[in-house]
mmCIF file of C-alpha atoms and ligand atoms in Angstrom:
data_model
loop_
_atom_site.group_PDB
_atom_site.id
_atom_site.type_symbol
_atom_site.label_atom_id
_atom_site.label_comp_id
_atom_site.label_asym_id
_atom_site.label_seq_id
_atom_site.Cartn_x
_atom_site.Cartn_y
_atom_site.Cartn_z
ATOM 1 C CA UNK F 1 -115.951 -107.315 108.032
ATOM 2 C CA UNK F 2 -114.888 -109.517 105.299
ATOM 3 C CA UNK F 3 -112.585 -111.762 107.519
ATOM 4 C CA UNK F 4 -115.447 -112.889 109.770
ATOM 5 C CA UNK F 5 -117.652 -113.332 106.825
ATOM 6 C CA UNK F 6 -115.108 -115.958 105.262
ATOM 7 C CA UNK F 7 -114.673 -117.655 108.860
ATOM 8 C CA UNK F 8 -118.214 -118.235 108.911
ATOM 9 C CA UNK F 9 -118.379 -119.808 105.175
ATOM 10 C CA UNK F 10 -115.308 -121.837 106.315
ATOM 11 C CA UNK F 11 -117.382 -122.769 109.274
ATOM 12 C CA UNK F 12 -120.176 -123.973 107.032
ATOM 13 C CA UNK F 13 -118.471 -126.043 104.945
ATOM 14 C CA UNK F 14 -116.282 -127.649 107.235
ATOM 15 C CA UNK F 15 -119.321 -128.759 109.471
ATOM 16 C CA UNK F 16 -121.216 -129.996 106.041
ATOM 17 C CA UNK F 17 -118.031 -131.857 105.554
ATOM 18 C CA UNK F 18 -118.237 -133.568 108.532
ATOM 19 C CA UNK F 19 -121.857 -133.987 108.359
ATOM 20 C CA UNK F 20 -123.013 -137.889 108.203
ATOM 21 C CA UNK F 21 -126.508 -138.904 107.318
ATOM 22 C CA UNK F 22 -127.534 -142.859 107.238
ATOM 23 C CA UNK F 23 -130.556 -143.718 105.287
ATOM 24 C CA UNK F 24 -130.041 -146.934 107.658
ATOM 25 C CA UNK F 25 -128.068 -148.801 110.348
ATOM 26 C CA UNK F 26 -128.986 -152.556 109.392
ATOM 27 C CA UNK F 27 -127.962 -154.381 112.652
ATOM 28 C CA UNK F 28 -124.876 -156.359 112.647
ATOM 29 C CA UNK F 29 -125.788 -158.776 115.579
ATOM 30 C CA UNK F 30 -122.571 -160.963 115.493
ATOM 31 C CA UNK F 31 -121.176 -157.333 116.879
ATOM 32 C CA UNK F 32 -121.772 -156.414 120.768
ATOM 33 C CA UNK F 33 -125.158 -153.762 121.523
ATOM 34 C CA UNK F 34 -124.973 -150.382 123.105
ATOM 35 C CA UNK F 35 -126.941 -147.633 123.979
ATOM 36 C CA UNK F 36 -127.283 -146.673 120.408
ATOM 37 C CA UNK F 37 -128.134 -150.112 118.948
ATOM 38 C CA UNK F 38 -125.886 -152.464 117.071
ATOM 39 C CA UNK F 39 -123.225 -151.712 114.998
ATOM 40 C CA UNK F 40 -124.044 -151.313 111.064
ATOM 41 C CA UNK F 41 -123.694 -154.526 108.847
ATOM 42 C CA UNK F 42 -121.574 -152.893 105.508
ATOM 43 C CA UNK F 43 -124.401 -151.413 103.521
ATOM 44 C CA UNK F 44 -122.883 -153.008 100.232
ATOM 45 C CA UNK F 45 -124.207 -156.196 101.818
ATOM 46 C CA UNK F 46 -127.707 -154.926 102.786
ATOM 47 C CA UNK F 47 -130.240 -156.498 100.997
ATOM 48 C CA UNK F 48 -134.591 -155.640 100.931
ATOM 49 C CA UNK F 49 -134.875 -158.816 103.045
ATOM 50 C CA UNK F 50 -133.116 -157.086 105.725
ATOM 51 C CA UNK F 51 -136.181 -154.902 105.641
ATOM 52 C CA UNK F 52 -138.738 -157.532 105.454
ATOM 53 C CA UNK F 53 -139.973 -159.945 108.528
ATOM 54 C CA UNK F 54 -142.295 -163.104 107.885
ATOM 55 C CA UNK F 55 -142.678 -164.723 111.596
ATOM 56 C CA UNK F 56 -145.658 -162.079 112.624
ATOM 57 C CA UNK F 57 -147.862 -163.811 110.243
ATOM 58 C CA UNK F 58 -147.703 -167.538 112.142
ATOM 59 C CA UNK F 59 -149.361 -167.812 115.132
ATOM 60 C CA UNK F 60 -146.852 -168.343 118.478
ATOM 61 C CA UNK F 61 -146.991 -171.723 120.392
ATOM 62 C CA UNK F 62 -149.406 -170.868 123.532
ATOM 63 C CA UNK F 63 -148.379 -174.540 124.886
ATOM 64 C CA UNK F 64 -146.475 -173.047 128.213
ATOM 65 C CA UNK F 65 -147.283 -171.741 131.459
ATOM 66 C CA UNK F 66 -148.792 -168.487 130.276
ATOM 67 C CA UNK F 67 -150.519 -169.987 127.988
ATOM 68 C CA UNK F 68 -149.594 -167.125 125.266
ATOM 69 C CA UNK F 69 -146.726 -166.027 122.881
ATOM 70 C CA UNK F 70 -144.715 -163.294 122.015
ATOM 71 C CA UNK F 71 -143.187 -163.150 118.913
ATOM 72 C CA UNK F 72 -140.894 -160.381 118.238
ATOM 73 C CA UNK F 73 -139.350 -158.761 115.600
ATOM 74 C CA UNK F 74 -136.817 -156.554 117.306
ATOM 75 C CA UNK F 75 -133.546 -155.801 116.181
ATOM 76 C CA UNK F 76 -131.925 -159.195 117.313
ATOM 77 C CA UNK F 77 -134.634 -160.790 115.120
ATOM 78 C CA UNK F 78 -134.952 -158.239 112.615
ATOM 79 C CA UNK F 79 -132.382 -156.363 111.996
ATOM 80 C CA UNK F 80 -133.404 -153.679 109.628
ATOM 81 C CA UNK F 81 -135.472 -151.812 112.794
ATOM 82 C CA UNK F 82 -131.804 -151.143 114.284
ATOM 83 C CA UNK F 83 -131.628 -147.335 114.534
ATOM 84 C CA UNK F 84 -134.886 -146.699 113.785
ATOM 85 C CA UNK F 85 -136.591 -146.087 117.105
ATOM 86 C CA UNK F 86 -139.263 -148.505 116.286
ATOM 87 C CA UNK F 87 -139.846 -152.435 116.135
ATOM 88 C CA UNK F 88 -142.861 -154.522 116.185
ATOM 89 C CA UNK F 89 -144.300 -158.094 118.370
ATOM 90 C CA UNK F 90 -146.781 -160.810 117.701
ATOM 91 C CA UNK F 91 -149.322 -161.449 121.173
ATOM 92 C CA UNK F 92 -150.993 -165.027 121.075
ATOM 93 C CA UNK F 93 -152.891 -165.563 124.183
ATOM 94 C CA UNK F 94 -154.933 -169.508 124.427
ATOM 95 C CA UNK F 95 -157.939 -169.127 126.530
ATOM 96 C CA UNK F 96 -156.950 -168.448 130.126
ATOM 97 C CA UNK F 97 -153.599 -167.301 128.451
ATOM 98 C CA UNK F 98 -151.682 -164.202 129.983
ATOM 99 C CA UNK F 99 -148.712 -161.814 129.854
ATOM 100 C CA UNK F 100 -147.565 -161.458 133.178
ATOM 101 C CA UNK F 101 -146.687 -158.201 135.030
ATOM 102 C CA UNK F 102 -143.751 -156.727 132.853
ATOM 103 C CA UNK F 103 -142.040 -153.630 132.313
ATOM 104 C CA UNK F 104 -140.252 -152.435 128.822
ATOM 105 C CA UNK F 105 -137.258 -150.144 130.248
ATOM 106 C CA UNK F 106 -136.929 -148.869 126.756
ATOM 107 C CA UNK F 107 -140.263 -148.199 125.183
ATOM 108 C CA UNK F 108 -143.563 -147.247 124.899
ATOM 109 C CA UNK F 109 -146.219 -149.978 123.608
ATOM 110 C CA UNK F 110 -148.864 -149.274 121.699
ATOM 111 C CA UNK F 111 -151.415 -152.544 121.017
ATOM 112 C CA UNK F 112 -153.665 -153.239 118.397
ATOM 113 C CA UNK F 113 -156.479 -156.165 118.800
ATOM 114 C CA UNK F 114 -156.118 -158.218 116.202
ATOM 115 C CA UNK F 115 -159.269 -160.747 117.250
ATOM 116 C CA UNK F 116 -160.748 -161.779 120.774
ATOM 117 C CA UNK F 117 -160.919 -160.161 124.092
ATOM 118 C CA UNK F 118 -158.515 -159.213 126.770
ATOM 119 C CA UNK F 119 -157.941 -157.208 129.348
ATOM 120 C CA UNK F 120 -155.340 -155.066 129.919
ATOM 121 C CA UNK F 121 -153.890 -152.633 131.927
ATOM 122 C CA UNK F 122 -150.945 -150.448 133.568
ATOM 123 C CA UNK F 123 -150.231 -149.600 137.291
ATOM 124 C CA UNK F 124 -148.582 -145.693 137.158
ATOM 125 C CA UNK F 125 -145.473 -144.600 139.118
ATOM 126 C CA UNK F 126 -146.849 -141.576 140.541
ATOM 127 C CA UNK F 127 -149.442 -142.785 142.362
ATOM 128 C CA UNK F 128 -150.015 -146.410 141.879
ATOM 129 C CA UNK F 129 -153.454 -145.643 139.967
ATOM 130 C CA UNK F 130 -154.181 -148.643 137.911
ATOM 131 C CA UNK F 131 -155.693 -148.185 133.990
ATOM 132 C CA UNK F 132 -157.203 -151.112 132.765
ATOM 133 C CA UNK F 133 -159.948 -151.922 130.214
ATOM 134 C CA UNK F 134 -161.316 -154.738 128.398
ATOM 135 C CA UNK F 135 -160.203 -154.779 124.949
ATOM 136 C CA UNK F 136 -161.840 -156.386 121.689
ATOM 137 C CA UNK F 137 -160.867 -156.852 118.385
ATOM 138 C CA UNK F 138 -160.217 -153.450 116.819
ATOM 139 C CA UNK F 139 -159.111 -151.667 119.822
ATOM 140 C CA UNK F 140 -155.931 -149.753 120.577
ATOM 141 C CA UNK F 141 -154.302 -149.293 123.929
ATOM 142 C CA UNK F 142 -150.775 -147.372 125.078
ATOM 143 C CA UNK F 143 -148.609 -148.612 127.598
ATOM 144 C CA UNK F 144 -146.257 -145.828 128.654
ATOM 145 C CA UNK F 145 -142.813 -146.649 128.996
ATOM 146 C CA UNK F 146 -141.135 -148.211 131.668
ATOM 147 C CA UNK F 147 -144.671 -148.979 133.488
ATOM 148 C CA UNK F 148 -145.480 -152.115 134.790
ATOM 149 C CA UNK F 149 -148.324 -153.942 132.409
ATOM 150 C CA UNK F 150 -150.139 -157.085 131.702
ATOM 151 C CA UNK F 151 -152.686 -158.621 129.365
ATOM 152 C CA UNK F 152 -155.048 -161.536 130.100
ATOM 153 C CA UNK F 153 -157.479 -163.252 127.828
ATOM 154 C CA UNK F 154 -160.423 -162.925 129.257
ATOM 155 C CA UNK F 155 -162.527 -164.506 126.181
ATOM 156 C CA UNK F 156 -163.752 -167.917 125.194
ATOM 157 C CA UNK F 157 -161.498 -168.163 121.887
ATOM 158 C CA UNK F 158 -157.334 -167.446 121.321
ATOM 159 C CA UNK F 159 -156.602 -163.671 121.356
ATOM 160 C CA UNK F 160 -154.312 -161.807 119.048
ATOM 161 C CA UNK F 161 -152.429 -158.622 118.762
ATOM 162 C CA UNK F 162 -150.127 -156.577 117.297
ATOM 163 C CA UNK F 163 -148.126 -154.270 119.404
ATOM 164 C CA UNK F 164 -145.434 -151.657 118.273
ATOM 165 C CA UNK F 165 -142.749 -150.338 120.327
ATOM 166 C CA UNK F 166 -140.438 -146.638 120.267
ATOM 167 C CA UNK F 167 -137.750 -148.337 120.217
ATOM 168 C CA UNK F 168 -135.499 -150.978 118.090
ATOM 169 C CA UNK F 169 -134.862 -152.761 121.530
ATOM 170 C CA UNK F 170 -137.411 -152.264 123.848
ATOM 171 C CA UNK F 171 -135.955 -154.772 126.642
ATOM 172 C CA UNK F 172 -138.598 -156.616 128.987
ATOM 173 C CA UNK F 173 -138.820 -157.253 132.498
ATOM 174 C CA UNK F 174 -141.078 -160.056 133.695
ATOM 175 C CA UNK F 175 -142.046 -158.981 137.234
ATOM 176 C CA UNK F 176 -142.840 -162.090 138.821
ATOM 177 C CA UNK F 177 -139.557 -163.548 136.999
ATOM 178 C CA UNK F 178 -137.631 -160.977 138.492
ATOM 179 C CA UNK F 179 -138.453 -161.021 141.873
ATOM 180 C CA UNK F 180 -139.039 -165.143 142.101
ATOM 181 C CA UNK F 181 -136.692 -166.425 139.254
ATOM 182 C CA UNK F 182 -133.116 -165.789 140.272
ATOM 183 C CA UNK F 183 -130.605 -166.975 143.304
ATOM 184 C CA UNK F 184 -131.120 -163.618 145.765
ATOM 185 C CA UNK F 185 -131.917 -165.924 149.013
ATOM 186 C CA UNK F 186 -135.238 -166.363 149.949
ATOM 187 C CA UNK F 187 -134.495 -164.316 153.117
ATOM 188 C CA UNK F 188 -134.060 -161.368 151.530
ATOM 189 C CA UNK F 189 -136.607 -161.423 149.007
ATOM 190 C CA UNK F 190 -139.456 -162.063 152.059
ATOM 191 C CA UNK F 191 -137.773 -158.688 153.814
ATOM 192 C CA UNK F 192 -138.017 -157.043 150.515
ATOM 193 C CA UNK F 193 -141.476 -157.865 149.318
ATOM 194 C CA UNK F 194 -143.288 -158.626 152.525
ATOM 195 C CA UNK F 195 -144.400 -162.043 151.555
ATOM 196 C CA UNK F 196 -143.858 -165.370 153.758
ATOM 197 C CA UNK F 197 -141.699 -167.798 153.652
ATOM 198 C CA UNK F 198 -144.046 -170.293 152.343
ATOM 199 C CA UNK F 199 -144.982 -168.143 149.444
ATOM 200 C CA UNK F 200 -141.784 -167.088 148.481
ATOM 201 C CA UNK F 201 -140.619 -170.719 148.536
ATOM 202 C CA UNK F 202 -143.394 -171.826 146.070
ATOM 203 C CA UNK F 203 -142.788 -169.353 143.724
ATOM 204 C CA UNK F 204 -139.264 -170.087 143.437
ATOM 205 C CA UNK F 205 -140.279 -173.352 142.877
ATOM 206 C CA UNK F 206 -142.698 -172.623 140.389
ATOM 207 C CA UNK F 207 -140.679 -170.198 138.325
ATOM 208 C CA UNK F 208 -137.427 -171.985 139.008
ATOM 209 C CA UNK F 209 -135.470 -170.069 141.535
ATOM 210 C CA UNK F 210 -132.977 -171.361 143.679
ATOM 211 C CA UNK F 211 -132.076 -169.953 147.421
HETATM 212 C C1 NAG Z 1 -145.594 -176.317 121.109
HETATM 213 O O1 NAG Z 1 -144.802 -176.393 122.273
HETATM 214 C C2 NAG Z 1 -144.921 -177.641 122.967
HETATM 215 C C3 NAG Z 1 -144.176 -177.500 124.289
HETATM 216 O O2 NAG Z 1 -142.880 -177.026 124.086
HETATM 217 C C4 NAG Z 1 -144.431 -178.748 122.078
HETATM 218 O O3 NAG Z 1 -144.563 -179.996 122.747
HETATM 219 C C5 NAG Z 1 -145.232 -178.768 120.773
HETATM 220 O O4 NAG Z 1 -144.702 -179.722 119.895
HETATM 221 C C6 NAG Z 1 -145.207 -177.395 120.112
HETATM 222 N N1 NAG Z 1 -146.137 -177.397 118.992
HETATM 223 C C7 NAG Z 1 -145.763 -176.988 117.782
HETATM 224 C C8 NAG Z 1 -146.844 -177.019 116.746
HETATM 225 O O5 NAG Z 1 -144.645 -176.621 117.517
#
């Protein structure tokens, strides 16, 4: 009776012992990531600006091919989300302005409309059942995670939003970038996405592939 009742209290406070709470993993980025996010910077060197980001506030440089920018604040950027399961991104899209097809292998996105109009939508894995809606200022949208997704400005003036991710890291995947953008020889990628020769050629070109 009494020698499995001190076990147990030995049981307890050995495990409290060993118990480890972090009020927060500030990202060291000079150290290598992993599945669990960066490596902790020493928490005698933390500071509140570790925890504060000012680059959402200044509107991205929409002067490219997409006409639109992302500006992130994920943990590479902003280091205090590391460990936290969330970060946050910037969306400027000019007139005529898009995010291509994309996928986030790590997160769900959630998008606020800052001002303007897009539209925006998601293509589901089950079934290939496409969700997509015109958006204005004010309105909210989820992008389930790991789903391919895009935004286009569909407007007459610049678009903004704000989008939040579940997860410090949330990785993208540009779909046209991925399948047009790399060496894999233009052979294979016609077998392996039914397009011509032609085609495949010119987006290579265009995206700056090579094979
Ligand atoms: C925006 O980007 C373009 C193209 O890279 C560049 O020429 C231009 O100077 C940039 N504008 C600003 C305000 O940084």
């Amino acid at each position: 009776m009494f020698l499995p009742l001190l076990f147990t209290i030995s049981l307890l406070f050995s495990s409290s012992a060993h118990a480890s709470v972090l009020d927060f993993c500030v990202a060291d980025p000079s150290l290598p990531d992993g599945p669990a996010g960066y490596s902790c910077k020493n928490p005698a060197k933390v500071t509140v600006d570790d925890f504060v980001y000012h680059a959402l506030g200044i509107p991205g440089n929409t002067s490219n091919f997409i006409k639109a920018a992302i500006t992130t604040a994920f943990a590479p950027q902003f280091p205090g989300v590391n460990g936290l399961g969330i970060s946050i991104a910037r969306a400027d899209l000019a007139v005529g302005g898009l995010v291509p097809l994309h996928t986030h292998p790590g997160a769900s996105e959630i998008i606020y409309m800052v001002k303007g109009k897009i539209s925006a939508g998601f293509i589901s894995s089950s079934s290939n059942t496409v969700y997509y809606k015109t958006l204005r200022k004010g309105d909210v949208m989820v992008f389930p995670q790991g789903l391919m997704h895009f935004q286009v400005n569909t407007g007459k003036h610049v678009a903004t939003a704000i989008a939040s991710f579940g997860s410090p890291n949330p990785g993208v995947q540009l779909t046209p970038f991925a399948l047009f953008a790399n060496n894999l020889p233009s052979a294979i990628v016609e077998k392996t996405t039914f397009l011509d020769d032609a085609e495949v050629k010119k987006l290579k070109a265009v995206l700056g592939g090579t094979g």
